[in-house]
XYZ file of C-alpha atoms in Angstrom:
617
model
C 47.557 -10.919 -16.505
C 47.482 -8.993 -13.290
C 46.507 -5.393 -12.666
C 44.968 -4.753 -16.009
C 44.122 -1.460 -17.643
C 42.032 -1.410 -20.596
C 42.838 1.559 -22.768
C 41.831 3.080 -26.249
C 44.886 5.485 -26.786
C 45.554 7.281 -23.557
C 41.869 6.900 -22.469
C 41.540 4.358 -19.639
C 38.050 2.582 -19.812
C 38.407 -0.012 -17.205
C 40.658 -1.691 -14.785
C 40.846 -5.366 -13.492
C 42.999 -7.078 -10.907
C 43.329 -10.287 -12.966
C 42.353 -11.280 -16.621
C 43.020 -15.015 -17.845
C 42.464 -15.799 -21.355
C 42.602 -19.492 -22.680
C 43.629 -19.827 -26.384
C 43.317 -22.684 -28.810
C 46.389 -22.872 -31.018
C 44.830 -25.488 -33.272
C 42.996 -22.480 -34.892
C 46.547 -21.262 -36.077
C 46.144 -24.314 -38.781
C 43.241 -22.264 -40.216
C 45.156 -19.063 -39.687
C 43.335 -17.646 -36.744
C 43.388 -17.509 -32.926
C 40.648 -19.022 -31.027
C 39.777 -17.581 -27.749
C 38.192 -20.365 -25.680
C 37.798 -18.967 -22.214
C 37.946 -15.653 -20.549
C 38.245 -15.199 -16.781
C 38.092 -11.720 -15.008
C 38.486 -11.215 -11.365
C 38.132 -7.885 -9.849
C 37.627 -4.594 -11.740
C 35.112 -1.840 -12.683
C 33.642 -0.207 -15.598
C 31.455 2.907 -16.160
C 28.649 2.716 -18.512
C 26.516 5.813 -19.819
C 23.272 5.253 -21.803
C 21.907 8.384 -23.529
C 18.253 9.270 -24.259
C 18.900 8.207 -27.961
C 19.679 4.740 -26.770
C 23.323 4.862 -27.510
C 25.696 3.799 -24.868
C 29.122 4.886 -24.120
C 32.179 3.707 -21.915
C 33.269 6.305 -19.806
C 36.809 7.254 -18.937
C 37.355 5.265 -15.797
C 39.175 7.848 -13.731
C 36.453 10.421 -14.410
C 34.403 8.983 -11.701
C 37.186 9.341 -9.375
C 37.487 13.069 -9.761
C 36.480 15.137 -6.615
C 34.796 17.816 -8.892
C 32.827 16.617 -11.972
C 31.678 20.271 -12.724
C 35.232 21.158 -13.384
C 36.422 22.114 -16.781
C 37.851 18.814 -17.513
C 36.292 17.304 -20.550
C 34.670 13.843 -20.106
C 36.258 11.230 -22.172
C 33.904 8.313 -23.725
C 33.794 5.919 -26.474
C 30.613 4.779 -28.006
C 30.137 1.177 -27.865
C 26.498 0.882 -29.345
C 24.786 3.338 -31.546
C 21.077 2.447 -32.593
C 21.239 4.840 -35.308
C 23.882 2.431 -37.105
C 21.546 -0.478 -37.099
C 19.819 -1.070 -40.473
C 16.342 -2.125 -40.082
C 16.304 -4.990 -42.245
C 19.714 -6.103 -41.464
C 20.064 -9.910 -40.965
C 21.775 -10.785 -37.859
C 22.840 -14.127 -36.674
C 24.075 -14.719 -33.118
C 26.195 -17.657 -34.042
C 28.479 -15.227 -35.957
C 29.730 -14.072 -32.254
C 30.742 -17.714 -31.579
C 32.896 -18.023 -34.614
C 35.732 -16.844 -32.704
C 35.546 -20.248 -30.614
C 34.604 -18.510 -27.524
C 33.070 -21.038 -25.043
C 33.339 -19.645 -21.493
C 33.253 -16.309 -19.833
C 33.542 -15.904 -16.090
C 33.414 -12.786 -14.152
C 34.308 -12.382 -10.210
C 34.077 -9.601 -7.823
C 33.335 -7.010 -10.573
C 31.679 -3.508 -10.525
C 29.625 -1.817 -13.152
C 28.438 1.852 -12.760
C 25.415 2.338 -14.883
C 24.032 5.773 -15.595
C 20.672 5.897 -17.305
C 19.800 9.316 -18.824
C 16.275 7.737 -19.876
C 15.097 7.488 -16.457
C 17.462 10.093 -14.831
C 18.929 6.969 -12.642
C 22.107 5.416 -11.654
C 22.781 1.890 -10.941
C 25.514 0.061 -9.131
C 25.984 -3.675 -10.337
C 28.251 -5.902 -8.527
C 28.817 -9.448 -10.270
C 30.576 -11.695 -7.405
C 30.155 -14.778 -9.593
C 29.098 -14.822 -12.889
C 29.248 -17.134 -16.139
C 28.527 -17.345 -19.746
C 28.945 -20.523 -21.662
C 28.369 -21.977 -24.962
C 28.253 -25.769 -25.623
C 30.656 -27.700 -27.488
C 28.666 -27.772 -30.784
C 27.459 -23.961 -30.297
C 23.801 -24.924 -30.099
C 23.083 -24.241 -26.268
C 23.948 -21.393 -24.080
C 24.075 -21.216 -20.255
C 24.218 -18.106 -18.059
C 24.789 -17.678 -14.321
C 24.551 -14.285 -12.620
C 25.031 -14.090 -9.112
C 25.572 -10.609 -7.488
C 23.912 -7.406 -6.252
C 22.024 -4.544 -7.772
C 22.057 -1.428 -5.635
C 22.973 -3.515 -2.653
C 20.145 -6.076 -2.889
C 21.027 -9.558 -3.801
C 19.748 -11.705 -6.676
C 20.639 -14.990 -8.610
C 19.676 -15.544 -12.236
C 20.280 -18.958 -13.933
C 19.341 -19.510 -17.363
C 19.798 -21.714 -20.535
C 18.567 -21.260 -24.288
C 18.648 -23.258 -27.285
C 20.478 -21.726 -30.147
C 19.708 -24.245 -32.979
C 17.367 -22.001 -34.971
C 17.989 -18.533 -36.495
C 16.812 -16.051 -37.002
C 15.385 -16.186 -33.366
C 11.744 -15.393 -33.255
C 9.242 -15.392 -30.329
C 7.545 -18.505 -31.732
C 10.642 -20.609 -32.250
C 12.305 -19.461 -28.904
C 13.302 -21.974 -26.372
C 14.674 -20.971 -22.929
C 14.337 -21.561 -19.195
C 15.612 -19.515 -16.339
C 15.285 -19.256 -12.524
C 15.644 -15.958 -10.573
C 16.223 -16.190 -6.768
C 15.531 -13.213 -4.607
C 16.971 -13.332 -0.977
C 15.729 -10.620 1.444
C 15.686 -8.380 -1.334
C 14.149 -4.822 -1.198
C 11.686 -3.845 -3.775
C 13.691 -0.578 -3.956
C 15.618 -2.239 -6.847
C 12.224 -2.188 -8.796
C 11.724 1.549 -7.986
C 11.605 2.543 -12.047
C 8.565 0.102 -12.220
C 6.778 0.690 -8.724
C 6.860 4.661 -9.400
C 3.517 3.978 -10.895
C 2.252 3.679 -7.131
C 2.782 7.024 -5.704
C 1.071 6.119 -2.377
C 3.469 3.280 -1.465
C 6.901 3.343 0.003
C 8.384 -0.027 -1.232
C 11.833 0.670 0.119
C 10.837 -0.902 3.194
C 9.183 -4.034 1.417
C 11.416 -7.292 1.790
C 11.038 -9.882 -0.977
C 12.020 -13.592 -0.762
C 11.265 -16.001 -3.589
C 11.822 -17.875 -6.657
C 10.599 -17.240 -10.131
C 10.715 -19.816 -12.601
C 10.509 -19.127 -16.303
C 10.122 -21.418 -19.177
C 9.429 -21.355 -22.995
C 9.117 -24.141 -25.498
C 8.662 -23.667 -29.308
C 5.052 -22.458 -30.201
C 4.130 -22.268 -26.619
C 3.188 -19.458 -24.238
C 5.913 -18.248 -21.563
C 5.203 -20.044 -18.421
C 5.850 -18.455 -14.974
C 5.944 -20.312 -11.622
C 6.381 -17.848 -8.840
C 6.775 -18.643 -5.136
C 7.314 -15.722 -3.156
C 7.038 -13.948 0.458
C 6.616 -10.097 0.756
C 6.510 -8.188 4.014
C 6.776 -4.816 5.320
C 4.468 -2.791 2.973
C 4.183 0.776 3.801
C 2.526 3.924 2.800
C 4.662 6.818 2.226
C 5.653 8.101 5.772
C 3.927 5.121 7.345
C 4.625 2.039 9.268
C 5.429 -1.072 7.494
C 2.805 -4.041 7.869
C 1.898 -7.469 6.198
C 3.464 -10.672 5.709
C 2.282 -12.301 2.503
C 2.943 -15.677 1.003
C 2.050 -16.123 -2.818
C 2.167 -19.231 -5.245
C 0.929 -18.645 -8.648
C 1.395 -19.888 -12.280
C 1.102 -17.334 -15.364
C 1.074 -18.125 -18.884
C 1.950 -15.186 -21.048
C 0.939 -15.397 -24.779
C 2.366 -12.258 -26.320
C 1.048 -12.800 -29.900
C -2.513 -13.103 -28.622
C -1.995 -10.515 -26.022
C -3.434 -12.827 -23.306
C -2.215 -13.793 -19.810
C -3.681 -16.998 -18.407
C -3.644 -17.402 -14.608
C -4.308 -21.288 -13.840
C -4.027 -20.682 -9.994
C -3.142 -17.997 -7.648
C -2.658 -19.068 -3.925
C -2.262 -16.299 -1.399
C -1.736 -16.557 2.367
C -1.469 -13.605 4.867
C -1.552 -15.295 8.200
C -4.441 -14.317 10.489
C -5.725 -11.844 7.729
C -6.600 -13.876 4.351
C -6.158 -17.148 2.836
C -7.499 -17.660 -0.830
C -7.220 -18.752 -4.266
C -8.132 -17.313 -7.700
C -7.921 -18.057 -11.361
C -8.828 -16.153 -14.402
C -7.495 -14.477 -17.691
C -5.954 -10.983 -18.611
C -6.684 -9.945 -22.115
C -4.940 -6.591 -23.471
C -5.619 -4.967 -26.721
C -7.432 -1.737 -27.190
C -8.105 -1.958 -23.596
C -7.335 -4.258 -20.825
C -9.910 -6.839 -19.501
C -9.640 -9.213 -16.628
C -11.776 -11.900 -15.506
C -11.018 -13.723 -12.103
C -12.725 -16.212 -9.758
C -11.879 -15.681 -6.212
C -12.426 -17.942 -3.272
C -11.318 -17.404 0.401
C -11.256 -19.550 3.431
C -11.095 -16.407 5.467
C -10.419 -12.710 5.010
C -10.312 -9.475 6.869
C -11.725 -6.837 4.663
C -10.145 -3.785 6.372
C -6.513 -5.239 6.190
C -6.927 -6.272 2.713
C -8.400 -2.769 1.859
C -5.572 -1.097 3.476
C -3.222 -3.133 1.384
C -5.032 -2.679 -1.981
C -4.995 1.013 -1.460
C -1.124 1.141 -1.886
C -1.576 0.218 -5.489
C -3.587 3.005 -6.850
C -1.922 4.187 -9.963
C -0.455 7.445 -10.610
C -2.389 9.620 -13.295
C 0.946 10.622 -14.633
C 1.199 8.115 -17.169
C -2.402 7.832 -18.109
C -3.101 7.585 -22.181
C -6.155 9.846 -22.666
C -6.694 7.935 -26.039
C -6.667 4.422 -24.320
C -9.809 3.520 -22.199
C -9.427 2.297 -18.609
C -9.157 -1.520 -18.028
C -12.173 -3.471 -16.984
C -11.849 -6.088 -14.158
C -14.578 -8.794 -13.425
C -14.457 -10.664 -10.203
C -16.797 -13.581 -9.227
C -16.401 -14.121 -5.410
C -17.274 -16.834 -3.239
C -15.695 -16.020 0.299
C -16.078 -17.730 3.630
C -15.409 -16.046 7.219
C -15.281 -12.408 6.005
C -14.367 -10.144 8.868
C -16.036 -6.739 8.240
C -17.280 -4.002 10.654
C -16.725 -6.019 13.616
C -18.851 -8.850 12.136
C -17.950 -12.347 10.665
C -20.011 -13.303 7.604
C -19.767 -17.175 7.388
C -20.670 -16.844 3.630
C -20.457 -13.789 1.110
C -20.933 -14.128 -2.445
C -20.630 -11.250 -5.111
C -20.495 -10.409 -8.669
C -17.933 -7.544 -9.103
C -16.579 -5.226 -11.804
C -13.935 -2.749 -11.449
C -13.056 0.456 -13.735
C -10.867 2.786 -11.811
C -11.515 4.171 -9.394
C -14.832 2.510 -8.691
C -15.736 -1.195 -7.584
C -19.301 -1.891 -8.692
C -20.895 -4.921 -6.818
C -23.908 -5.576 -8.963
C -25.053 -8.270 -6.229
C -23.984 -9.513 -3.044
C -25.483 -12.208 -0.812
C -24.308 -12.561 2.830
C -25.335 -15.300 5.252
C -24.817 -14.227 8.923
C -26.864 -14.629 12.336
C -29.259 -17.232 10.767
C -30.226 -14.693 8.160
C -29.286 -13.101 5.030
C -28.278 -9.673 3.566
C -28.884 -9.058 -0.205
C -27.969 -5.770 -2.006
C -25.691 -3.701 -4.418
C -22.913 -1.497 -3.796
C -20.278 0.920 -5.286
C -17.013 1.533 -3.660
C -14.236 3.887 -4.311
C -11.436 1.950 -2.373
C -8.835 4.918 -2.921
C -11.062 7.335 -1.211
C -12.767 4.846 1.136
C -16.203 5.988 -0.220
C -19.115 3.616 0.045
C -22.788 3.483 -1.693
C -24.798 0.574 -0.348
C -28.375 -0.531 -0.898
C -29.855 -3.737 0.279
C -32.237 -5.810 2.252
C -32.006 -7.813 5.570
C -34.119 -11.155 6.029
C -34.472 -12.781 9.637
C -31.160 -11.685 11.026
C -30.980 -12.028 15.084
C -30.796 -8.518 16.228
C -29.104 -9.060 19.498
C -26.308 -10.645 17.574
C -25.867 -7.543 15.048
C -25.572 -5.042 17.647
C -23.154 -7.245 20.103
C -20.199 -5.706 18.852
C -21.275 -2.164 19.638
C -22.871 -2.819 23.037
C -21.446 -4.317 26.096
C -24.789 -5.774 27.095
C -27.751 -7.202 25.245
C -30.620 -4.700 24.744
C -32.923 -6.351 22.305
C -33.775 -9.692 20.654
C -35.901 -10.969 17.876
C -35.649 -11.603 14.126
C -34.914 -8.419 12.085
C -36.001 -7.440 8.580
C -34.961 -4.313 6.804
C -34.559 -2.363 3.712
C -31.717 0.441 3.890
C -29.708 2.568 1.671
C -26.658 4.621 2.748
C -23.464 6.493 1.610
C -20.331 7.157 3.603
C -16.632 7.959 3.267
C -13.488 7.303 5.360
C -10.723 9.713 5.188
C -7.448 8.191 4.077
C -5.587 9.186 7.172
C -8.195 7.956 9.512
C -6.853 6.134 12.479
C -10.380 4.436 13.255
C -11.990 3.138 10.012
C -15.242 2.203 11.938
C -15.725 5.559 13.771
C -15.308 7.523 10.507
C -17.433 4.866 8.735
C -20.393 5.771 10.778
C -19.617 9.259 11.431
C -19.989 10.206 7.830
C -23.076 7.956 7.119
C -26.099 9.325 5.458
C -28.996 7.067 4.404
C -32.504 6.035 5.218
C -34.714 2.875 5.198
C -37.072 0.927 7.538
C -36.681 -2.127 9.757
C -38.951 -4.377 11.698
C -38.075 -6.719 14.636
C -40.369 -9.712 15.171
C -41.170 -11.964 18.360
C -38.527 -10.077 20.256
C -37.722 -8.705 23.706
C -36.437 -5.420 24.969
C -33.615 -6.123 27.729
C -31.415 -4.173 30.191
C -31.243 -0.595 29.370
C -33.865 -0.886 26.453
C -36.424 -2.227 29.093
C -38.724 0.904 29.498
C -40.837 -0.879 32.052
C -38.270 -0.378 34.618
C -38.627 3.317 35.045
C -42.305 2.920 34.755
C -42.562 0.455 37.449
C -39.949 2.235 39.670
C -41.855 5.442 39.403
C -45.706 4.967 38.984
C -45.501 1.287 40.115
C -45.245 2.613 43.884
C -48.843 3.965 43.531
C -50.390 2.218 40.612
C -51.092 -1.305 40.299
C -49.958 -2.689 36.770
C -51.745 -5.961 37.105
C -50.305 -8.720 34.605
C -47.271 -6.515 33.684
C -43.830 -8.159 34.302
C -41.342 -5.429 34.581
C -38.417 -7.858 34.312
C -38.937 -8.174 30.785
C -40.925 -6.566 27.777
C -41.896 -9.095 25.160
C -43.188 -7.813 21.756
C -44.678 -9.239 18.554
C -43.521 -6.515 16.589
C -41.140 -3.278 16.840
C -40.779 -1.305 13.504
C -39.848 2.237 12.415
C -38.663 4.134 9.317
C -35.294 5.653 9.792
C -32.640 8.067 8.428
C -29.195 8.511 8.928
C -27.300 11.820 9.051
C -25.199 14.124 11.147
C -23.718 11.053 13.002
C -27.269 10.185 14.107
C -29.619 7.375 13.698
C -33.161 8.870 13.571
C -36.234 6.690 14.432
C -39.042 8.597 12.728
C -42.265 6.604 13.612
C -41.308 4.011 16.227
C -44.131 1.610 17.034
C -44.126 -1.349 19.262
C -46.924 -4.104 19.885
C -46.647 -6.422 22.528
C -48.753 -8.397 25.196
C -50.849 -5.840 27.038
C -48.916 -2.849 25.891
C -48.351 -0.719 22.891
C -45.888 2.248 22.448
C -44.937 4.647 19.759
C -42.337 7.393 19.735
C -39.398 8.922 17.880
C -35.906 10.315 18.488
C -32.146 9.539 17.708
C -29.296 7.908 19.130
C -25.885 9.057 17.915
C -23.293 6.696 16.775
C -21.278 8.007 19.825
C -23.894 6.714 22.068
C -25.841 9.858 22.748
C -29.504 9.362 23.344
C -32.501 11.513 22.800
C -35.631 9.396 22.775
C -39.375 9.607 23.720
C -41.712 6.698 23.902
C -45.298 6.712 24.588
C -46.387 3.729 26.330
C -49.945 2.585 26.321
C -50.866 -0.126 28.723
C -54.126 -2.149 28.405
C -56.101 -4.317 30.857
C -59.189 -4.081 32.898
C -57.762 -1.595 35.500
C -55.807 0.816 34.103
C -57.047 0.694 30.379
C -56.037 2.371 27.220
C -56.334 5.756 28.828
C -52.841 5.399 30.510
C -50.391 6.909 28.242
C -47.210 7.353 29.834
C -44.144 9.320 28.139
C -40.765 7.792 28.803
C -37.575 9.885 28.017
C -34.186 8.546 27.304
C -31.797 11.562 27.258
C -28.124 11.655 27.677
C -25.346 8.981 27.402
C -26.503 5.352 26.369
C -26.467 3.177 29.533
C -25.012 6.050 31.694
C -28.209 8.278 31.806
C -31.175 6.832 33.465
C -34.493 6.613 31.514
C -37.462 8.517 33.213
C -41.006 9.415 32.885
C -41.573 12.987 31.555
C -41.842 15.110 34.796
C -44.079 17.791 32.838
C -46.360 14.888 32.055
C -46.436 13.851 35.732
C -46.940 17.479 36.909
C -50.110 17.893 34.607
C -51.338 14.571 35.711
C -51.279 15.305 39.379
C -52.601 19.080 38.501
C -55.615 17.512 36.726
C -57.155 15.991 39.730
C -58.704 17.527 42.783
C -59.532 14.541 44.759
C -55.903 14.268 46.002
C -55.309 18.050 46.278
C -55.297 18.116 50.050
C -52.551 15.431 50.295
C -50.257 17.575 47.797
C -50.513 20.879 49.382
C -47.201 20.495 51.079
C -45.488 19.278 47.903
C -46.512 22.500 46.048
C -45.027 23.238 42.438
C -46.291 21.540 39.498
C -46.972 18.431 41.337
C -49.552 19.922 43.707
C -52.946 18.929 43.210
C -54.003 15.401 42.446
C -52.821 12.252 40.587
C -55.587 11.256 38.319
C -55.483 13.707 35.359
C -55.589 12.205 32.024
C -54.406 8.806 33.582
C -57.335 7.877 36.084
C -59.766 10.730 35.798
C -62.665 8.594 34.708
C -61.819 6.233 37.480
C -61.890 9.230 39.945
C -65.317 10.134 38.853
C -66.697 6.885 39.357
C -66.056 5.909 43.029
C -63.659 5.858 45.894
C -63.452 1.970 45.685
C -61.928 2.335 42.344
C -59.105 4.412 43.842
C -58.582 1.473 46.424
C -57.994 -0.733 43.180
C -55.803 1.795 41.451
C -53.709 2.575 44.216
C -53.807 -0.460 46.230
C -54.107 1.440 49.468
C -56.236 1.161 52.606
C -57.717 3.952 54.541
C -54.810 5.702 55.787
C -54.124 9.102 57.356
C -53.064 12.242 55.423
C -49.497 11.702 56.843
C -49.478 8.276 55.428
C -50.264 9.516 52.122
C -47.498 12.195 52.166
C -45.084 9.478 53.194
C -45.601 7.692 50.229
C -45.330 10.493 47.957
C -42.289 11.507 49.506
C -40.731 8.127 49.020
C -42.006 8.205 45.249
C -40.172 11.433 44.744
C -37.038 10.591 46.552
């Protein structure tokens, strides 16, 4: 039959280009006509599902009218009404097949489906679909190939029809679902629970195999690739490959995850296994391992899946997720942690890390933490053992400034704003915390070497015997600290080295502004511990030059009279002598002492002035 119209009275419900029906005339011996095969090519129907669950066939040409708001009354035929179904009515699907129907094939057919329950409409296109029953009527095969809202899908399946009534326990079937460059927008009714995400850009390729045997859970094997995840209004990112097996035990409300394998090239590669139970509340237990993992990228992806509060059930408690993590090569805060182990509990919206143990730079970090991943809020307490200080600072400074083994106790809180373009900058900018640290058997290098300004200044007129200004080695450097207002405050800095000691206080901002004063005390037979030199670091880290406090220099010079004649031309705060608190006791001793201190021979007044001019130049 060609150019077919399906009518009820004058009401046209559907059209088809071609319908072919195969009839078995042998059924006439039993006074019935058996329809064996139906073939439909081309056509369209319109279905309308109401909120009460009933389904209507809508007048076909109603969809072609230009003004649906016109006075024309929509014509429909109800094809399913749940109110007519008795609860205890016994239903045997084999009744359907008594007419002898064996095969139904549909090609190039459109279904317009309007769902009032979710206020959605769907366009379904079946380009090659088939439904067949075995000769003995004990098996069913199904093929669906087509598009849903423009997205391609293929579904193949078979089911056993031997036992009726069909129950979940005796059900036997298998199915394969193939998605090829399918936009996740087709699952919009499910994914609406994630309001931060825009899955219209996300493309999914993969195969889902489903199998159910009698008295067995439903088994799922999933091989999939998802890419182009995005936030609302954001740019797409990510290319993730997933392999997993699931065993769904509906009667016991249990989902087993024998294995999950995830690969995000260059970002993460890991495995997991565990169990999900749901009854009064959801309980999830997972063991997670990883060969490498970029924390910031994974966090960015995870925040996409924040649940909406719209569907919250106040009578149902939040689910609890337990993770036991054994991770390798974790990249976070510009560092690579070779090993990171943690015990984690998650209850929306907080991740509670009861313990973590990280190995890094020949040392260890132990502690606990509390994280809100959806607001990027962090609360951390920890201890550091034997970490190489130069390695821990390397990502933040171009040149090394300190070496030695660091020990520390610390705690801090911080938050990174959702729209922040620079996670690390926001992480430190909003940090507040406190603690202490000690670095043993180290060396101050480069910009941190405070002996450089000392030797460049006082070294021109004072002999520092035994002091090598090229390096400052120390046995201990320690301080209490606090973190606030984007600054790291050293509250009581103390350094002990060979032939020198120092104490100080000050702060360094995370934007590398420095405001620090060190009081250097040098030992030895010549200078003695009376020499206490204040050194100032102020300005931009590595750009401003550390210097000796000029007020201190002025007071030192003014404190002595023996050099006053030599400084009369200098004037100002530097007029007077150079002994003061530094060399006053040596001045009172003898002129010979000055020869040793200043390493000068008997020279003229002009020669001394030349030295001082070069000193201040």
